[in-house]
Short mmCIF file of N, CA and C in Angstrom, two decimals:
data_model
loop_
_atom_site.label_atom_id
_atom_site.label_comp_id
_atom_site.label_asym_id
_atom_site.label_seq_id
_atom_site.Cartn_x
_atom_site.Cartn_y
_atom_site.Cartn_z
N UNK L 786 -29.32 -11.45 -4.69
CA UNK L 786 -29.16 -11.06 -6.03
C UNK L 786 -28.19 -12.01 -6.72
N UNK L 787 -28.63 -12.59 -7.86
CA UNK L 787 -27.83 -13.56 -8.55
C UNK L 787 -26.76 -12.93 -9.41
N UNK L 788 -25.49 -13.34 -9.22
CA UNK L 788 -24.40 -12.76 -9.95
C UNK L 788 -24.54 -12.93 -11.43
N UNK L 789 -24.98 -14.09 -11.90
CA UNK L 789 -25.18 -14.34 -13.33
C UNK L 789 -26.17 -13.37 -13.93
N UNK L 790 -27.21 -13.03 -13.15
CA UNK L 790 -28.23 -12.08 -13.64
C UNK L 790 -27.62 -10.69 -13.93
N UNK L 791 -26.52 -10.34 -13.21
CA UNK L 791 -25.88 -9.06 -13.42
C UNK L 791 -24.85 -9.13 -14.46
N UNK L 792 -24.59 -10.25 -15.06
CA UNK L 792 -23.59 -10.37 -16.14
C UNK L 792 -22.20 -10.68 -15.56
N UNK L 793 -22.16 -11.11 -14.34
CA UNK L 793 -20.85 -11.41 -13.63
C UNK L 793 -20.68 -12.93 -13.73
N UNK L 794 -19.78 -13.36 -14.54
CA UNK L 794 -19.46 -14.81 -14.58
C UNK L 794 -17.97 -15.06 -14.29
N UNK L 795 -17.12 -14.03 -14.49
CA UNK L 795 -15.67 -14.12 -14.26
C UNK L 795 -15.29 -12.93 -13.41
N UNK L 796 -14.10 -13.02 -12.70
CA UNK L 796 -13.70 -11.91 -11.85
C UNK L 796 -13.55 -10.57 -12.63
N UNK L 797 -13.03 -10.57 -13.86
CA UNK L 797 -12.87 -9.35 -14.55
C UNK L 797 -14.23 -8.72 -14.99
N UNK L 798 -15.29 -9.51 -14.95
CA UNK L 798 -16.66 -8.92 -15.24
C UNK L 798 -16.99 -7.92 -14.17
N UNK L 799 -16.59 -8.20 -12.95
CA UNK L 799 -16.94 -7.20 -11.86
C UNK L 799 -16.18 -5.94 -12.09
N UNK L 800 -14.93 -6.00 -12.51
CA UNK L 800 -14.13 -4.81 -12.82
C UNK L 800 -14.75 -4.05 -13.99
N UNK L 801 -15.17 -4.79 -15.03
CA UNK L 801 -15.69 -4.16 -16.27
C UNK L 801 -17.01 -3.38 -15.84
N UNK L 802 -17.83 -4.01 -14.96
CA UNK L 802 -19.05 -3.29 -14.54
C UNK L 802 -18.80 -2.04 -13.68
N UNK L 803 -17.57 -1.93 -13.16
CA UNK L 803 -17.20 -0.78 -12.33
C UNK L 803 -16.53 0.40 -13.14
N UNK L 804 -16.44 0.25 -14.47
CA UNK L 804 -15.86 1.32 -15.23
C UNK L 804 -16.70 2.58 -15.09
N UNK L 805 -15.99 3.69 -14.98
CA UNK L 805 -16.63 5.02 -14.77
C UNK L 805 -17.29 5.14 -13.40
N UNK L 806 -16.95 4.30 -12.50
CA UNK L 806 -17.45 4.37 -11.12
C UNK L 806 -16.32 4.48 -10.19
N UNK L 807 -16.62 4.96 -8.97
CA UNK L 807 -15.59 5.06 -7.88
C UNK L 807 -15.33 3.69 -7.33
N UNK L 808 -14.04 3.35 -7.25
CA UNK L 808 -13.60 2.11 -6.69
C UNK L 808 -12.57 2.31 -5.61
N UNK L 809 -12.45 1.28 -4.73
CA UNK L 809 -11.43 1.28 -3.69
C UNK L 809 -10.36 0.25 -4.13
N UNK L 810 -9.09 0.65 -4.03
CA UNK L 810 -8.01 -0.18 -4.43
C UNK L 810 -6.99 -0.26 -3.30
N UNK L 811 -6.68 -1.49 -2.88
CA UNK L 811 -5.65 -1.73 -1.84
C UNK L 811 -4.39 -2.13 -2.53
N UNK L 812 -3.28 -1.54 -2.19
CA UNK L 812 -1.96 -1.79 -2.80
C UNK L 812 -0.99 -2.26 -1.77
N UNK L 813 0.07 -2.85 -2.30
CA UNK L 813 1.20 -3.24 -1.44
C UNK L 813 1.74 -2.03 -0.79
N UNK L 814 2.44 -2.22 0.32
CA UNK L 814 3.13 -1.06 0.98
C UNK L 814 2.21 -0.24 1.80
N UNK L 815 1.05 -0.82 2.28
CA UNK L 815 0.08 -0.13 3.15
C UNK L 815 -0.42 1.14 2.47
N UNK L 816 -0.82 1.04 1.20
CA UNK L 816 -1.38 2.11 0.47
C UNK L 816 -2.78 1.76 -0.02
N UNK L 817 -3.63 2.76 -0.02
CA UNK L 817 -5.01 2.62 -0.48
C UNK L 817 -5.38 3.70 -1.42
N UNK L 818 -6.14 3.44 -2.44
CA UNK L 818 -6.61 4.46 -3.37
C UNK L 818 -8.13 4.44 -3.45
N UNK L 819 -8.70 5.58 -3.69
CA UNK L 819 -10.09 5.71 -3.95
C UNK L 819 -10.27 6.62 -5.13
N UNK L 820 -10.80 6.15 -6.25
CA UNK L 820 -10.85 6.95 -7.41
C UNK L 820 -11.84 6.34 -8.44
N UNK L 821 -12.05 7.10 -9.54
CA UNK L 821 -12.92 6.68 -10.61
C UNK L 821 -12.12 5.85 -11.61
N UNK L 822 -12.61 4.65 -11.86
CA UNK L 822 -11.92 3.69 -12.76
C UNK L 822 -12.24 4.05 -14.20
N UNK L 823 -11.19 4.24 -15.04
CA UNK L 823 -11.35 4.54 -16.44
C UNK L 823 -10.93 3.43 -17.34
N UNK L 824 -9.98 2.64 -16.98
CA UNK L 824 -9.49 1.55 -17.85
C UNK L 824 -8.71 0.57 -16.97
N UNK L 825 -8.57 -0.67 -17.52
CA UNK L 825 -7.86 -1.74 -16.81
C UNK L 825 -7.45 -2.68 -17.91
N UNK L 826 -6.49 -3.61 -17.57
CA UNK L 826 -6.15 -4.65 -18.51
C UNK L 826 -5.97 -5.97 -17.76
N UNK L 827 -5.53 -7.01 -18.43
CA UNK L 827 -5.41 -8.32 -17.82
C UNK L 827 -4.31 -8.43 -16.75
N UNK L 828 -3.40 -7.49 -16.72
CA UNK L 828 -2.38 -7.45 -15.65
C UNK L 828 -2.87 -6.67 -14.47
N UNK L 829 -4.09 -6.17 -14.50
CA UNK L 829 -4.69 -5.38 -13.45
C UNK L 829 -4.08 -4.01 -13.37
N UNK L 830 -3.41 -3.52 -14.48
CA UNK L 830 -2.99 -2.13 -14.56
C UNK L 830 -4.28 -1.30 -14.59
N UNK L 831 -4.27 -0.23 -13.86
CA UNK L 831 -5.54 0.57 -13.82
C UNK L 831 -5.25 2.08 -14.11
N UNK L 832 -6.18 2.75 -14.72
CA UNK L 832 -6.20 4.18 -14.88
C UNK L 832 -7.32 4.72 -14.02
N UNK L 833 -6.98 5.59 -13.07
CA UNK L 833 -7.94 6.22 -12.17
C UNK L 833 -7.86 7.70 -12.27
N UNK L 834 -8.99 8.32 -12.06
CA UNK L 834 -9.03 9.82 -11.98
C UNK L 834 -9.66 10.21 -10.63
N UNK L 835 -9.49 11.52 -10.32
CA UNK L 835 -10.04 12.03 -9.11
C UNK L 835 -9.67 11.09 -7.93
N UNK L 836 -8.35 10.85 -7.74
CA UNK L 836 -7.82 9.85 -6.86
C UNK L 836 -7.44 10.45 -5.47
N UNK L 837 -7.76 9.81 -4.40
CA UNK L 837 -7.26 10.08 -3.10
C UNK L 837 -6.39 8.84 -2.65
N UNK L 838 -5.19 9.13 -2.34
CA UNK L 838 -4.25 8.05 -1.85
C UNK L 838 -4.12 8.24 -0.37
N UNK L 839 -4.18 7.12 0.33
CA UNK L 839 -3.98 7.04 1.75
C UNK L 839 -2.77 6.10 2.01
N UNK L 840 -1.79 6.66 2.72
CA UNK L 840 -0.60 5.91 3.10
C UNK L 840 -0.52 5.78 4.55
N UNK L 841 -0.36 4.51 5.04
CA UNK L 841 -0.18 4.31 6.48
C UNK L 841 1.31 4.17 6.74
N UNK L 842 1.84 5.00 7.59
CA UNK L 842 3.26 4.99 7.94
C UNK L 842 3.35 4.47 9.35
N UNK L 843 4.01 3.35 9.51
CA UNK L 843 4.18 2.76 10.82
C UNK L 843 5.60 3.01 11.34
N UNK L 844 5.71 3.69 12.46
CA UNK L 844 7.03 4.09 12.98
C UNK L 844 7.22 3.43 14.35
N UNK L 845 8.44 3.00 14.55
CA UNK L 845 8.81 2.42 15.92
C UNK L 845 9.03 3.67 16.82
N UNK L 846 8.47 3.58 18.00
CA UNK L 846 8.57 4.70 18.99
C UNK L 846 9.96 4.62 19.62
N UNK L 847 10.72 5.69 19.48
CA UNK L 847 12.08 5.75 19.98
C UNK L 847 12.08 5.63 21.52
N UNK L 848 12.83 4.79 22.08
CA UNK L 848 12.93 4.61 23.52
C UNK L 848 11.82 3.74 24.10
N UNK L 849 10.89 3.34 23.34
CA UNK L 849 9.82 2.52 23.83
C UNK L 849 10.18 1.03 23.66
N UNK L 850 9.52 0.17 24.42
CA UNK L 850 9.80 -1.27 24.25
C UNK L 850 9.49 -1.73 22.85
N UNK L 851 10.17 -2.80 22.43
CA UNK L 851 9.95 -3.33 21.09
C UNK L 851 8.48 -3.72 20.90
N UNK L 852 7.93 -3.42 19.73
CA UNK L 852 6.54 -3.71 19.47
C UNK L 852 5.64 -2.53 19.64
N UNK L 853 6.14 -1.48 20.24
CA UNK L 853 5.36 -0.26 20.43
C UNK L 853 5.56 0.61 19.18
N UNK L 854 4.50 0.84 18.46
CA UNK L 854 4.63 1.65 17.24
C UNK L 854 3.55 2.70 17.15
N UNK L 855 3.77 3.65 16.32
CA UNK L 855 2.72 4.64 16.01
C UNK L 855 2.37 4.54 14.57
N UNK L 856 1.11 4.79 14.26
CA UNK L 856 0.66 4.77 12.88
C UNK L 856 0.24 6.18 12.55
N UNK L 857 0.87 6.70 11.52
CA UNK L 857 0.53 8.02 10.99
C UNK L 857 -0.10 7.78 9.55
N UNK L 858 -1.06 8.58 9.27
CA UNK L 858 -1.69 8.51 8.01
C UNK L 858 -1.49 9.72 7.17
N UNK L 859 -0.96 9.54 5.96
CA UNK L 859 -0.76 10.65 5.03
C UNK L 859 -1.72 10.46 3.85
N UNK L 860 -2.30 11.59 3.41
CA UNK L 860 -3.24 11.54 2.30
C UNK L 860 -2.84 12.58 1.25
N UNK L 861 -3.06 12.21 0.00
CA UNK L 861 -2.81 13.18 -1.05
C UNK L 861 -3.80 12.90 -2.17
N UNK L 862 -4.10 13.95 -2.96
CA UNK L 862 -5.04 13.85 -4.05
C UNK L 862 -4.31 14.04 -5.43
N UNK L 863 -4.83 13.34 -6.44
CA UNK L 863 -4.21 13.38 -7.75
C UNK L 863 -5.39 13.46 -8.79
N UNK L 864 -5.18 14.21 -9.88
CA UNK L 864 -6.19 14.27 -10.92
C UNK L 864 -6.29 13.01 -11.67
N UNK L 865 -5.14 12.39 -12.04
CA UNK L 865 -5.11 11.19 -12.89
C UNK L 865 -3.99 10.30 -12.43
N UNK L 866 -4.11 8.98 -12.43
CA UNK L 866 -3.07 8.12 -11.93
C UNK L 866 -3.08 6.80 -12.69
N UNK L 867 -1.92 6.32 -13.06
CA UNK L 867 -1.70 4.99 -13.64
C UNK L 867 -1.19 4.10 -12.50
N UNK L 868 -1.89 2.96 -12.28
CA UNK L 868 -1.47 2.03 -11.22
C UNK L 868 -0.97 0.75 -11.84
N UNK L 869 0.29 0.38 -11.57
CA UNK L 869 0.86 -0.83 -12.15
C UNK L 869 0.20 -2.06 -11.41
N UNK L 870 -0.18 -2.97 -12.19
CA UNK L 870 -1.02 -4.11 -11.67
C UNK L 870 -0.32 -5.01 -10.67
N UNK L 871 1.01 -5.08 -10.75
CA UNK L 871 1.69 -6.04 -9.78
C UNK L 871 1.61 -5.53 -8.33
N UNK L 872 1.22 -4.31 -8.10
CA UNK L 872 1.09 -3.80 -6.77
C UNK L 872 -0.30 -3.86 -6.24
N UNK L 873 -1.24 -4.29 -7.08
CA UNK L 873 -2.70 -4.31 -6.67
C UNK L 873 -3.00 -5.58 -5.84
N UNK L 874 -3.59 -5.43 -4.67
CA UNK L 874 -3.93 -6.55 -3.87
C UNK L 874 -5.47 -6.74 -4.00
N UNK L 875 -6.24 -5.68 -4.04
CA UNK L 875 -7.67 -5.83 -4.00
C UNK L 875 -8.28 -4.62 -4.75
N UNK L 876 -9.40 -4.88 -5.49
CA UNK L 876 -10.20 -3.83 -6.09
C UNK L 876 -11.61 -4.11 -5.65
N UNK L 877 -12.21 -3.07 -4.99
CA UNK L 877 -13.57 -3.20 -4.52
C UNK L 877 -14.45 -2.29 -5.33
N UNK L 878 -15.47 -2.80 -6.00
CA UNK L 878 -16.39 -1.96 -6.73
C UNK L 878 -17.35 -1.28 -5.77
N UNK L 879 -18.08 -0.27 -6.30
CA UNK L 879 -19.05 0.44 -5.49
C UNK L 879 -20.11 -0.50 -5.01
N UNK L 880 -20.72 -0.17 -3.90
CA UNK L 880 -21.78 -1.07 -3.40
C UNK L 880 -23.00 -0.87 -4.28
N UNK L 881 -23.64 -2.00 -4.58
CA UNK L 881 -24.84 -1.98 -5.47
C UNK L 881 -26.01 -2.48 -4.62
N UNK L 882 -26.93 -1.56 -4.22
CA UNK L 882 -28.04 -1.98 -3.38
C UNK L 882 -29.34 -1.77 -4.14
#
């Protein structure tokens, strides 16, 4: 499938085509979001609704040799969320098949 045929010529075109659709957003600090994209701007500030946030918490195991860690996952849901663009690492649009 040709990207130009879909109207994608610049990176923000892909974001524009994902408005009102569920997107995956990776953030700094081992955080991930999955929600419906309502708005964005040139700084990559995002407005999402029906959001599920996943936080990976990496803890050093007490008494274990250095390098041994445990990974705990915490999840929470929010109705509406503003995401500041300087924390955004990646935005993945829904798969289009």
